[in-house]
Amino acid sequence: MLDSVASGKKLPEKNLIVLGGTPSTQKDFIETLAAENNPKKSQHRYKRKPPIANEFALGYTYQDVLDTDHEDLLARLSLYLLAEPSPAFASLVKPLLTSRTIPETLIVILLDWIEPWRWIRQLRNWIRFLRSITSDLSDDAQESAEETMKEWQQQRRGRSYHDAGGGTSGTESNVVIPLSQGEWDEPLGLPLSVVCHGADKIDTLETQHGWREEDFDFVLQFLRTVLMKHGSSLIYTSVSAPNSLPALVHSSLGIQSLLKKQTLKHNIIDRDKIFIPPNWDSWGKIRVLREGFDVEGISKGWSDEILLASASETAKKDESSDTTSNNTTESPAAKGTVLHIYEENIRDPRKSRESGKSKSGIAGVEVEAPNMQAFLGAQSEIMERLKKEEDEAAAAAQEKDKAGKGSTQTDSHYSHRYTSTTVDGGPVSDQIGPVEFNMGGIQVNADEMLQRLKNREGRDKPRSEVPTPNTQTPSKTGGDHKAQNEQLANFFSSLMTKNRSGSPFSRKTDDDG
């Protein structure tokens, strides 16, 4: 009786095997998955965050799935993390797949938006990795896998149709809908979900790598066509935006809240929030996205692509060398294969730069932008160096100007002092100023008076030379005026000479006192 009570209160255990991604990407995925489970109330009793060990080989962590009110535990979710599809790691994953655990297990293949041009190659490697494991399971485990696939194809299909809004009554939720063309052609024995993480990098692809809407549509059509063959769901996620990832994982593992019904609503409109629930897609829906995509050819070619590695033992060795590391140089895809078609349309920018052509075929369009902080640091050093050079050049020019100005001023001083002795200007006139004298109580400026006499003589000269109609000789009046002007000019000149011969400090002569 005690055993039955204990088993009745036993917490359901679910397994989530996450394949792909870097340790950092895997941690972001776990945070996104736990976003709905984290309570907002600080006094929650399940507030301790479990550690994540995913630096070496097979990593592990766990999550407690809480009810909507964050009070009751619905299940404990064990997460197993593997970053490399190496055959050497198959022995680590195989013990996790038994006849008991397979119905409670979900496989997640994690892709990163930082390298979308490698997605199909990564999917191919992971599908081969999973097929190599499931084909070597025990008879009981393989039988359990077949039953799980039948359940997903039939009973869970009706429930997904109901959750997506296709039905309302309990009778309709049990309806078995025939499989569409290209659906469940290659079942893996385990439910599969593909998560394209980091959808916030989509704008970067558009601005820095020149991606267009048709490129994003091509990637989406390709993924949907390939994943239909395995009955897989597809979702784009990011840490910064809410998404349906928790609802998808919990629904796929049969974790249902007692307070709130979880629904899976597809989304093919928002390019950064794409969500394709399991058993929802079809070739017709894929073709509608953009015309010209060969759905049938890609679907058929994918079956050949994932079978290449299992053809012989030699092919397995080739696979081992090809999938040792996701970061090593990869061998080019054979022409005519679906992998070649994908990589020809979605090019790696690094390879495009090496070949001298961008994804659009134009030479020299795409360049690798340096890190922002590194660029600003380099520019700061350049600006400091230029500023130092300008300061040094300005200081040298200033010293040169001072030396040249001093010598020029000395030469000019002595030249004007000893050569300029005229009455009209020079050092003498600069020292004594204007020559003034008192004439009959009136202060008279000698220079001004002399200039007036010169102007008067100039005005009278043309008039005196014009002949009159009644006389043949020049006007005597003009001659008299000229003589008077000369006398006045001589008089004022003698006064100026007399005054300048005196002291340079006596500028005025006052007859009255």
Coordinates of C-alpha atoms in Angstrom, one line a residue:
M1 CA 0.0 0.0 0.0
L2 CA 2.9 2.4 0.8
D3 CA 4.4 1.7 -2.6
S4 CA 1.2 2.5 -4.4
V5 CA 0.9 5.8 -2.5
A6 CA 4.5 6.7 -3.2
S7 CA 4.1 5.9 -6.9
G8 CA 0.9 8.0 -7.0
K9 CA 2.7 11.0 -5.7
K10 CA 5.9 10.5 -7.8
L11 CA 6.8 13.5 -9.9
P12 CA 6.6 12.8 -13.7
E13 CA 10.0 12.8 -15.3
K14 CA 10.6 14.0 -18.9
N15 CA 13.7 14.0 -21.0
L16 CA 14.8 16.7 -23.4
I17 CA 17.9 15.9 -25.6
V18 CA 19.3 19.1 -27.1
L19 CA 21.7 18.6 -30.0
G20 CA 23.8 21.4 -31.5
G21 CA 24.7 24.9 -30.7
T22 CA 27.6 26.2 -28.6
P23 CA 27.6 26.1 -24.8
S24 CA 26.6 29.8 -24.8
T25 CA 23.7 29.2 -27.3
Q26 CA 22.6 26.2 -25.2
K27 CA 22.4 28.3 -22.1
D28 CA 20.4 30.9 -24.0
F29 CA 18.0 28.2 -25.1
I30 CA 17.6 27.0 -21.5
E31 CA 16.8 30.5 -20.3
T32 CA 14.2 30.9 -23.1
L33 CA 12.6 27.6 -22.1
A34 CA 12.6 28.5 -18.4
A35 CA 11.2 32.0 -19.0
E36 CA 7.6 30.9 -18.5
N37 CA 8.5 28.8 -15.5
N38 CA 10.3 31.5 -13.5
P39 CA 7.9 33.0 -10.9
K40 CA 7.6 36.7 -10.5
K41 CA 7.1 36.3 -6.8
S42 CA 10.3 36.4 -4.8
Q43 CA 8.9 34.2 -2.0
H44 CA 8.4 31.2 -4.3
R45 CA 9.8 28.0 -2.7
Y46 CA 11.3 26.8 -6.0
K47 CA 13.6 29.7 -6.6
R48 CA 17.0 28.0 -6.6
K49 CA 18.4 27.9 -10.1
P50 CA 20.0 24.6 -11.1
P51 CA 23.5 24.7 -12.5
I52 CA 24.3 24.0 -16.1
A53 CA 27.2 21.6 -16.9
N54 CA 27.7 21.7 -20.7
E55 CA 31.4 22.4 -21.3
F56 CA 32.5 18.8 -22.0
A57 CA 30.9 16.1 -24.1
L58 CA 27.4 15.4 -22.8
G59 CA 26.1 18.1 -20.6
Y60 CA 23.2 18.0 -18.1
T61 CA 20.8 20.3 -16.2
Y62 CA 17.2 20.1 -15.1
Q63 CA 14.1 22.3 -14.7
D64 CA 11.0 22.0 -12.6
V65 CA 7.9 22.7 -14.6
L66 CA 5.5 24.7 -12.6
D67 CA 1.8 25.2 -12.9
T68 CA 0.3 28.5 -14.0
D69 CA 0.0 29.8 -10.4
H70 CA 3.7 28.8 -9.8
E71 CA 2.7 26.7 -6.7
D72 CA 2.5 23.1 -7.9
L73 CA 5.2 21.0 -9.7
L74 CA 3.9 19.4 -12.9
A75 CA 7.0 17.5 -13.9
R76 CA 10.8 17.5 -13.7
L77 CA 12.5 18.1 -17.0
S78 CA 16.0 16.6 -17.5
L79 CA 18.0 18.3 -20.2
Y80 CA 20.9 16.5 -21.9
L81 CA 23.2 18.7 -24.0
L82 CA 25.4 17.6 -26.8
A83 CA 27.3 20.1 -29.1
E84 CA 29.1 17.8 -31.6
P85 CA 27.6 15.1 -33.9
S86 CA 30.6 12.9 -33.5
P87 CA 30.1 9.1 -33.7
A88 CA 32.3 8.9 -30.6
F89 CA 29.4 10.5 -28.6
A90 CA 26.8 8.1 -29.8
S91 CA 27.6 5.8 -26.8
L92 CA 26.7 8.6 -24.5
V93 CA 23.3 9.2 -25.9
K94 CA 22.3 5.6 -26.5
P95 CA 21.7 4.7 -22.8
L96 CA 19.2 7.6 -22.6
L97 CA 16.9 5.8 -25.1
T98 CA 15.2 2.9 -23.6
S99 CA 11.7 1.4 -23.9
R100 CA 10.7 3.3 -20.8
T101 CA 12.2 6.7 -21.6
I102 CA 11.5 7.0 -25.4
P103 CA 7.8 7.9 -24.9
E104 CA 8.9 10.6 -22.5
T105 CA 11.7 12.1 -24.6
L106 CA 11.8 14.9 -27.1
I107 CA 14.8 15.6 -29.4
V108 CA 15.6 19.3 -30.1
I109 CA 18.1 20.3 -32.8
L110 CA 19.4 23.7 -32.0
L111 CA 20.4 26.0 -34.9
D112 CA 21.9 29.5 -34.6
W113 CA 21.0 32.5 -36.7
I114 CA 24.6 33.6 -36.7
E115 CA 25.3 30.9 -39.4
P116 CA 22.2 30.1 -41.3
W117 CA 24.2 29.0 -44.4
R118 CA 25.3 25.9 -42.4
W119 CA 21.8 24.8 -41.2
I120 CA 21.1 22.1 -43.8
R121 CA 24.6 20.6 -43.4
Q122 CA 24.1 20.6 -39.6
L123 CA 20.6 19.0 -39.9
R124 CA 22.0 16.3 -42.2
N125 CA 24.8 15.5 -39.7
W126 CA 22.4 15.3 -36.7
I127 CA 19.8 13.2 -38.6
R128 CA 22.6 10.8 -39.6
F129 CA 23.8 10.7 -35.9
L130 CA 20.3 9.9 -34.6
R131 CA 19.6 7.3 -37.3
S132 CA 22.9 5.6 -36.4
I133 CA 21.7 5.4 -32.7
T134 CA 18.1 4.3 -33.3
S135 CA 19.1 1.6 -35.7
D136 CA 21.3 0.0 -33.0
L137 CA 18.7 0.1 -30.2
S138 CA 17.4 -3.0 -28.5
D139 CA 14.3 -4.7 -29.8
D140 CA 12.2 -3.4 -27.0
A141 CA 13.4 0.1 -27.5
Q142 CA 12.8 0.0 -31.3
E143 CA 9.3 -1.3 -30.7
S144 CA 8.6 1.5 -28.3
A145 CA 9.9 4.0 -30.9
E146 CA 7.6 2.6 -33.5
E147 CA 4.6 2.9 -31.2
T148 CA 5.6 6.4 -30.3
M149 CA 5.7 7.4 -34.0
K150 CA 2.3 5.9 -34.6
E151 CA 0.9 7.9 -31.8
W152 CA 2.4 11.1 -33.1
Q153 CA 1.1 10.4 -36.6
Q154 CA -2.4 9.6 -35.5
Q155 CA -3.7 10.5 -32.0
R156 CA -1.4 13.4 -31.4
R157 CA -2.2 14.7 -34.8
G158 CA -5.8 15.1 -33.9
R159 CA -4.9 16.8 -30.6
S160 CA -2.6 19.2 -32.4
Y161 CA -5.4 20.0 -34.9
H162 CA -7.7 20.8 -32.0
D163 CA -5.1 22.9 -30.1
A164 CA -4.4 24.9 -33.2
G165 CA -8.1 25.9 -33.4
G166 CA -9.2 23.3 -36.0
G167 CA -11.8 21.6 -33.7
T168 CA -14.0 22.3 -30.7
S169 CA -15.5 19.1 -29.5
G170 CA -14.0 16.0 -28.0
T171 CA -15.1 13.9 -30.9
E172 CA -13.2 16.0 -33.4
S173 CA -10.0 15.9 -31.4
N174 CA -9.8 12.1 -32.0
V175 CA -10.2 12.4 -35.7
V176 CA -7.4 10.7 -37.7
I177 CA -6.4 12.9 -40.7
P178 CA -4.6 11.1 -43.5
L179 CA -1.0 12.0 -44.0
S180 CA -0.3 14.5 -46.7
Q181 CA 2.3 14.1 -49.4
G182 CA 5.9 14.3 -48.1
E183 CA 4.9 14.0 -44.5
W184 CA 6.4 11.4 -42.1
D185 CA 8.4 9.8 -44.9
E186 CA 11.5 9.4 -42.7
P187 CA 10.4 8.9 -39.1
L188 CA 13.3 8.8 -36.6
G189 CA 11.5 6.9 -33.8
L190 CA 11.6 10.0 -31.6
P191 CA 9.6 13.2 -31.7
L192 CA 11.7 16.0 -33.1
S193 CA 11.7 19.8 -32.9
V194 CA 14.1 22.2 -34.6
V195 CA 14.7 25.5 -32.8
C196 CA 16.4 28.4 -34.8
H197 CA 17.7 30.5 -32.0
G198 CA 18.8 34.1 -32.1
A199 CA 16.2 35.5 -34.4
D200 CA 17.1 39.0 -33.4
K201 CA 20.1 38.6 -35.7
I202 CA 17.8 38.6 -38.8
D203 CA 18.2 42.4 -39.2
T204 CA 22.0 42.0 -39.1
L205 CA 21.8 39.6 -42.0
E206 CA 19.7 42.1 -43.9
T207 CA 21.9 45.1 -43.3
Q208 CA 25.4 43.6 -43.3
H209 CA 25.1 40.6 -45.7
G210 CA 22.5 41.9 -48.1
W211 CA 19.8 39.4 -47.4
R212 CA 16.4 40.0 -49.1
E213 CA 12.9 38.7 -48.3
E214 CA 13.3 36.0 -50.9
D215 CA 16.4 34.7 -49.1
F216 CA 14.5 34.4 -45.8
D217 CA 11.6 32.7 -47.6
F218 CA 13.9 30.3 -49.3
V219 CA 15.4 29.2 -46.0
L220 CA 12.0 28.8 -44.4
Q221 CA 10.6 26.8 -47.4
F222 CA 13.7 24.5 -47.3
L223 CA 13.4 23.9 -43.6
R224 CA 9.7 23.2 -43.7
T225 CA 10.1 20.7 -46.6
V226 CA 12.9 18.8 -44.9
L227 CA 11.3 18.7 -41.5
M228 CA 8.0 17.5 -42.8
K229 CA 9.6 14.2 -43.6
H230 CA 10.5 13.6 -39.9
G231 CA 7.2 15.0 -38.5
S232 CA 9.2 17.8 -36.8
S233 CA 8.0 21.2 -35.6
L234 CA 9.9 24.4 -36.3
I235 CA 10.2 27.6 -34.2
Y236 CA 12.3 30.8 -34.4
T237 CA 13.3 32.1 -30.9
S238 CA 15.3 34.8 -29.2
V239 CA 16.1 35.7 -25.6
S240 CA 14.7 39.2 -25.9
A241 CA 11.2 38.4 -27.3
P242 CA 8.5 36.1 -25.9
N243 CA 7.7 33.0 -27.9
S244 CA 5.9 29.6 -27.9
L245 CA 8.9 27.5 -27.1
P246 CA 7.8 26.5 -23.5
A247 CA 4.3 25.6 -24.7
L248 CA 5.7 23.6 -27.6
V249 CA 8.1 21.6 -25.5
H250 CA 5.6 20.9 -22.7
S251 CA 2.8 20.0 -25.2
S252 CA 5.2 17.6 -27.0
L253 CA 6.1 15.9 -23.7
G254 CA 2.5 15.7 -22.6
I255 CA 2.9 18.2 -19.7
Q256 CA -0.4 20.0 -19.3
S257 CA -1.3 22.6 -16.8
L258 CA -4.3 21.9 -14.6
L259 CA -5.4 25.6 -14.6
K260 CA -4.7 26.8 -18.1
K261 CA -5.1 25.0 -21.5
Q262 CA -2.0 25.4 -23.7
T263 CA -2.6 26.1 -27.3
L264 CA -0.2 25.9 -30.3
K265 CA -1.0 28.6 -32.8
H266 CA 1.0 28.6 -36.0
N267 CA 2.8 31.8 -37.2
I268 CA 4.1 32.2 -40.7
I269 CA 3.7 36.0 -41.0
D270 CA 6.4 37.4 -38.6
R271 CA 9.7 36.4 -40.0
D272 CA 11.4 36.5 -36.6
K273 CA 8.6 34.6 -34.8
I274 CA 8.0 31.7 -37.1
F275 CA 6.2 28.8 -35.5
I276 CA 5.2 25.6 -37.3
P277 CA 3.5 23.1 -35.0
P278 CA 3.9 19.4 -35.5
N279 CA 1.6 17.8 -38.1
W280 CA 0.4 21.2 -39.4
D281 CA 2.4 21.8 -42.5
S282 CA 1.9 20.6 -46.1
W283 CA 3.4 21.1 -49.6
G284 CA 0.6 23.4 -50.6
K285 CA 1.2 25.7 -47.7
I286 CA 4.9 25.8 -48.5
R287 CA 4.4 26.6 -52.1
V288 CA 2.1 29.5 -51.2
L289 CA 5.0 31.3 -49.4
R290 CA 6.9 32.0 -52.7
E291 CA 6.5 30.6 -56.2
G292 CA 9.2 28.7 -57.9
F293 CA 10.4 26.5 -55.0
D294 CA 10.8 22.8 -56.0
V295 CA 9.1 21.2 -52.9
E296 CA 9.0 17.7 -54.5
G297 CA 12.6 17.7 -55.7
I298 CA 13.9 18.9 -52.3
S299 CA 11.9 16.3 -50.4
K300 CA 13.1 13.5 -52.6
G301 CA 16.7 14.7 -52.5
W302 CA 16.7 14.9 -48.8
S303 CA 15.9 11.2 -48.5
D304 CA 19.0 10.5 -50.6
E305 CA 21.1 12.9 -48.6
I306 CA 20.5 11.3 -45.2
L307 CA 21.1 7.8 -46.6
L308 CA 24.6 8.6 -47.9
A309 CA 26.3 7.9 -44.6
S310 CA 24.8 4.5 -44.0
A311 CA 25.6 3.0 -47.4
S312 CA 28.8 1.3 -46.3
E313 CA 31.5 1.3 -43.6
T314 CA 33.6 3.5 -45.7
A315 CA 30.9 6.1 -45.8
K316 CA 30.8 6.0 -42.0
K317 CA 34.5 6.8 -41.9
D318 CA 34.0 9.7 -44.2
E319 CA 31.2 10.9 -42.0
S320 CA 33.4 10.8 -39.0
S321 CA 36.0 13.0 -40.7
D322 CA 33.4 15.3 -42.0
T323 CA 31.6 15.9 -38.7
T324 CA 34.4 15.9 -36.2
S325 CA 34.0 19.6 -35.6
N326 CA 31.5 22.2 -36.6
N327 CA 34.2 24.8 -36.8
T328 CA 36.7 23.0 -39.1
T329 CA 36.8 23.4 -42.8
E330 CA 34.0 21.5 -44.4
S331 CA 34.2 19.6 -47.7
P332 CA 32.1 21.1 -50.5
A333 CA 28.7 19.5 -51.2
A334 CA 28.4 17.3 -54.3
K335 CA 26.7 19.0 -57.2
G336 CA 23.1 18.2 -57.7
T337 CA 22.5 17.3 -54.0
V338 CA 20.0 19.3 -51.9
L339 CA 22.9 20.4 -49.7
H340 CA 24.6 21.9 -52.8
I341 CA 21.4 23.6 -53.8
Y342 CA 21.0 25.2 -50.4
E343 CA 24.6 26.4 -50.1
E344 CA 24.6 27.8 -53.6
N345 CA 21.6 30.0 -52.7
I346 CA 22.6 30.8 -49.1
R347 CA 26.3 31.5 -49.4
D348 CA 28.8 31.8 -46.6
P349 CA 30.0 35.4 -46.7
R350 CA 33.6 34.3 -45.8
K351 CA 33.8 32.0 -48.8
S352 CA 32.2 34.7 -51.0
R353 CA 34.9 37.1 -50.0
E354 CA 37.6 34.5 -50.8
S355 CA 36.2 33.9 -54.2
G356 CA 35.8 37.7 -54.9
K357 CA 32.0 37.5 -55.2
S358 CA 29.1 38.2 -52.9
K359 CA 25.9 36.2 -52.5
S360 CA 24.4 38.3 -55.2
G361 CA 27.3 37.6 -57.6
I362 CA 28.8 41.1 -57.5
A363 CA 32.5 41.4 -56.8
G364 CA 33.7 43.4 -53.9
V365 CA 30.3 44.3 -52.4
E366 CA 30.6 42.5 -49.0
V367 CA 33.3 43.4 -46.6
E368 CA 33.9 42.2 -43.1
A369 CA 33.1 44.9 -40.6
P370 CA 35.5 45.1 -37.6
N371 CA 34.4 45.0 -34.0
M372 CA 32.9 48.4 -33.0
Q373 CA 35.1 48.8 -29.9
A374 CA 38.3 47.8 -31.7
F375 CA 37.5 50.2 -34.5
L376 CA 36.8 53.1 -32.1
G377 CA 40.0 52.3 -30.2
A378 CA 42.1 52.3 -33.4
Q379 CA 40.5 55.6 -34.5
S380 CA 41.2 57.2 -31.1
E381 CA 44.9 56.3 -31.4
I382 CA 45.1 57.8 -34.9
M383 CA 43.4 61.0 -33.8
E384 CA 45.7 61.3 -30.8
R385 CA 48.7 60.9 -33.1
L386 CA 47.4 63.4 -35.6
K387 CA 46.7 65.9 -32.8
K388 CA 50.2 65.6 -31.5
E389 CA 51.7 66.1 -34.9
E390 CA 49.6 69.2 -35.5
D391 CA 50.6 70.6 -32.1
E392 CA 54.3 70.1 -32.9
A393 CA 53.9 71.7 -36.3
A394 CA 52.1 74.7 -34.9
A395 CA 54.8 75.2 -32.2
A396 CA 57.5 75.0 -34.8
A397 CA 55.7 77.5 -37.1
Q398 CA 55.2 79.8 -34.1
E399 CA 58.9 79.8 -33.2
K400 CA 59.8 80.4 -36.8
D401 CA 57.4 83.4 -37.1
K402 CA 58.8 84.9 -33.9
A403 CA 62.3 84.7 -35.2
G404 CA 61.4 86.1 -38.6
K405 CA 59.3 88.9 -37.2
G406 CA 62.1 90.0 -34.8
S407 CA 64.6 90.4 -37.6
T408 CA 62.1 92.1 -39.9
Q409 CA 61.1 94.6 -37.3
T410 CA 64.8 95.5 -36.6
D411 CA 65.6 96.0 -40.3
S412 CA 62.5 98.0 -40.8
H413 CA 63.2 100.2 -37.8
Y414 CA 66.8 101.2 -38.9
S415 CA 65.8 101.6 -42.5
H416 CA 63.0 104.0 -41.7
R417 CA 65.0 105.8 -39.1
Y418 CA 67.9 106.7 -41.3
T419 CA 66.4 106.9 -44.7
S420 CA 63.0 108.5 -44.2
T421 CA 63.6 112.3 -43.7
T422 CA 61.0 113.8 -45.9
V423 CA 58.5 116.3 -44.8
D424 CA 55.5 114.3 -45.9
G425 CA 56.2 111.3 -43.8
G426 CA 58.8 109.3 -41.9
P427 CA 60.2 109.2 -38.4
V428 CA 60.4 113.0 -38.0
S429 CA 56.7 113.6 -38.8
D430 CA 55.8 110.6 -36.6
Q431 CA 57.6 112.1 -33.6
I432 CA 56.5 115.8 -33.9
G433 CA 53.0 115.3 -35.2
P434 CA 51.2 118.0 -37.3
V435 CA 52.8 121.5 -37.5
E436 CA 50.4 124.2 -36.2
F437 CA 50.7 127.9 -35.5
N438 CA 48.6 130.8 -34.3
M439 CA 47.7 133.5 -36.9
G440 CA 45.7 136.4 -35.7
G441 CA 44.2 134.3 -32.9
I442 CA 43.3 131.4 -35.2
Q443 CA 45.0 128.0 -34.9
V444 CA 46.2 127.0 -38.3
N445 CA 47.5 123.6 -39.5
A446 CA 50.3 124.2 -41.9
D447 CA 50.1 120.9 -43.7
E448 CA 46.4 121.3 -44.3
M449 CA 46.8 124.8 -45.5
L450 CA 49.6 123.8 -47.9
Q451 CA 47.4 121.0 -49.3
R452 CA 44.5 123.5 -49.9
L453 CA 46.8 125.8 -51.8
K454 CA 47.9 123.0 -54.0
N455 CA 44.3 122.0 -54.7
R456 CA 43.4 125.6 -55.5
E457 CA 46.4 125.9 -58.0
G458 CA 45.2 122.7 -59.7
R459 CA 41.7 124.1 -60.2
D460 CA 42.9 127.4 -61.5
K461 CA 45.4 126.1 -64.0
P462 CA 43.0 124.7 -66.6
R463 CA 40.8 127.7 -66.4
S464 CA 43.7 130.1 -67.1
E465 CA 44.8 128.3 -70.2
V466 CA 41.4 128.5 -72.0
P467 CA 41.4 131.4 -74.5
T468 CA 38.5 134.0 -74.5
P469 CA 36.7 134.8 -77.7
N470 CA 37.5 138.6 -77.5
T471 CA 41.3 138.3 -76.7
Q472 CA 44.2 136.4 -78.1
T473 CA 46.4 136.4 -74.9
P474 CA 45.9 134.4 -71.7
S475 CA 44.0 136.0 -68.9
K476 CA 46.1 138.1 -66.6
T477 CA 43.9 137.3 -63.7
G478 CA 45.0 133.7 -63.9
G479 CA 48.7 134.7 -63.8
D480 CA 48.1 136.9 -60.8
H481 CA 46.4 134.0 -58.9
K482 CA 49.3 131.7 -59.7
A483 CA 51.8 134.2 -58.4
Q484 CA 49.8 134.7 -55.2
N485 CA 49.6 130.9 -54.7
E486 CA 53.3 130.5 -55.1
Q487 CA 54.0 133.3 -52.6
L488 CA 51.6 131.8 -50.0
A489 CA 53.1 128.3 -50.6
N490 CA 56.6 129.6 -50.0
F491 CA 55.5 131.5 -46.9
F492 CA 53.9 128.4 -45.3
S493 CA 56.8 126.2 -46.3
S494 CA 59.2 128.6 -44.6
L495 CA 57.1 128.4 -41.4
M496 CA 57.1 124.6 -41.5
T497 CA 60.9 124.5 -42.0
K498 CA 61.4 127.0 -39.2
N499 CA 59.2 125.0 -36.7
R500 CA 60.8 121.6 -37.6
S501 CA 64.3 123.0 -36.9
G502 CA 63.3 123.6 -33.3
S503 CA 62.8 121.1 -30.5
P504 CA 60.9 117.9 -31.5
F505 CA 58.8 118.2 -28.4
S506 CA 57.3 121.7 -29.2
R507 CA 54.4 120.8 -31.4
K508 CA 52.5 124.2 -31.2
T509 CA 53.5 127.9 -31.3
D510 CA 51.2 130.2 -29.4
D511 CA 51.9 133.9 -30.1
D512 CA 49.5 135.0 -27.4
G513 CA 51.2 133.5 -24.6

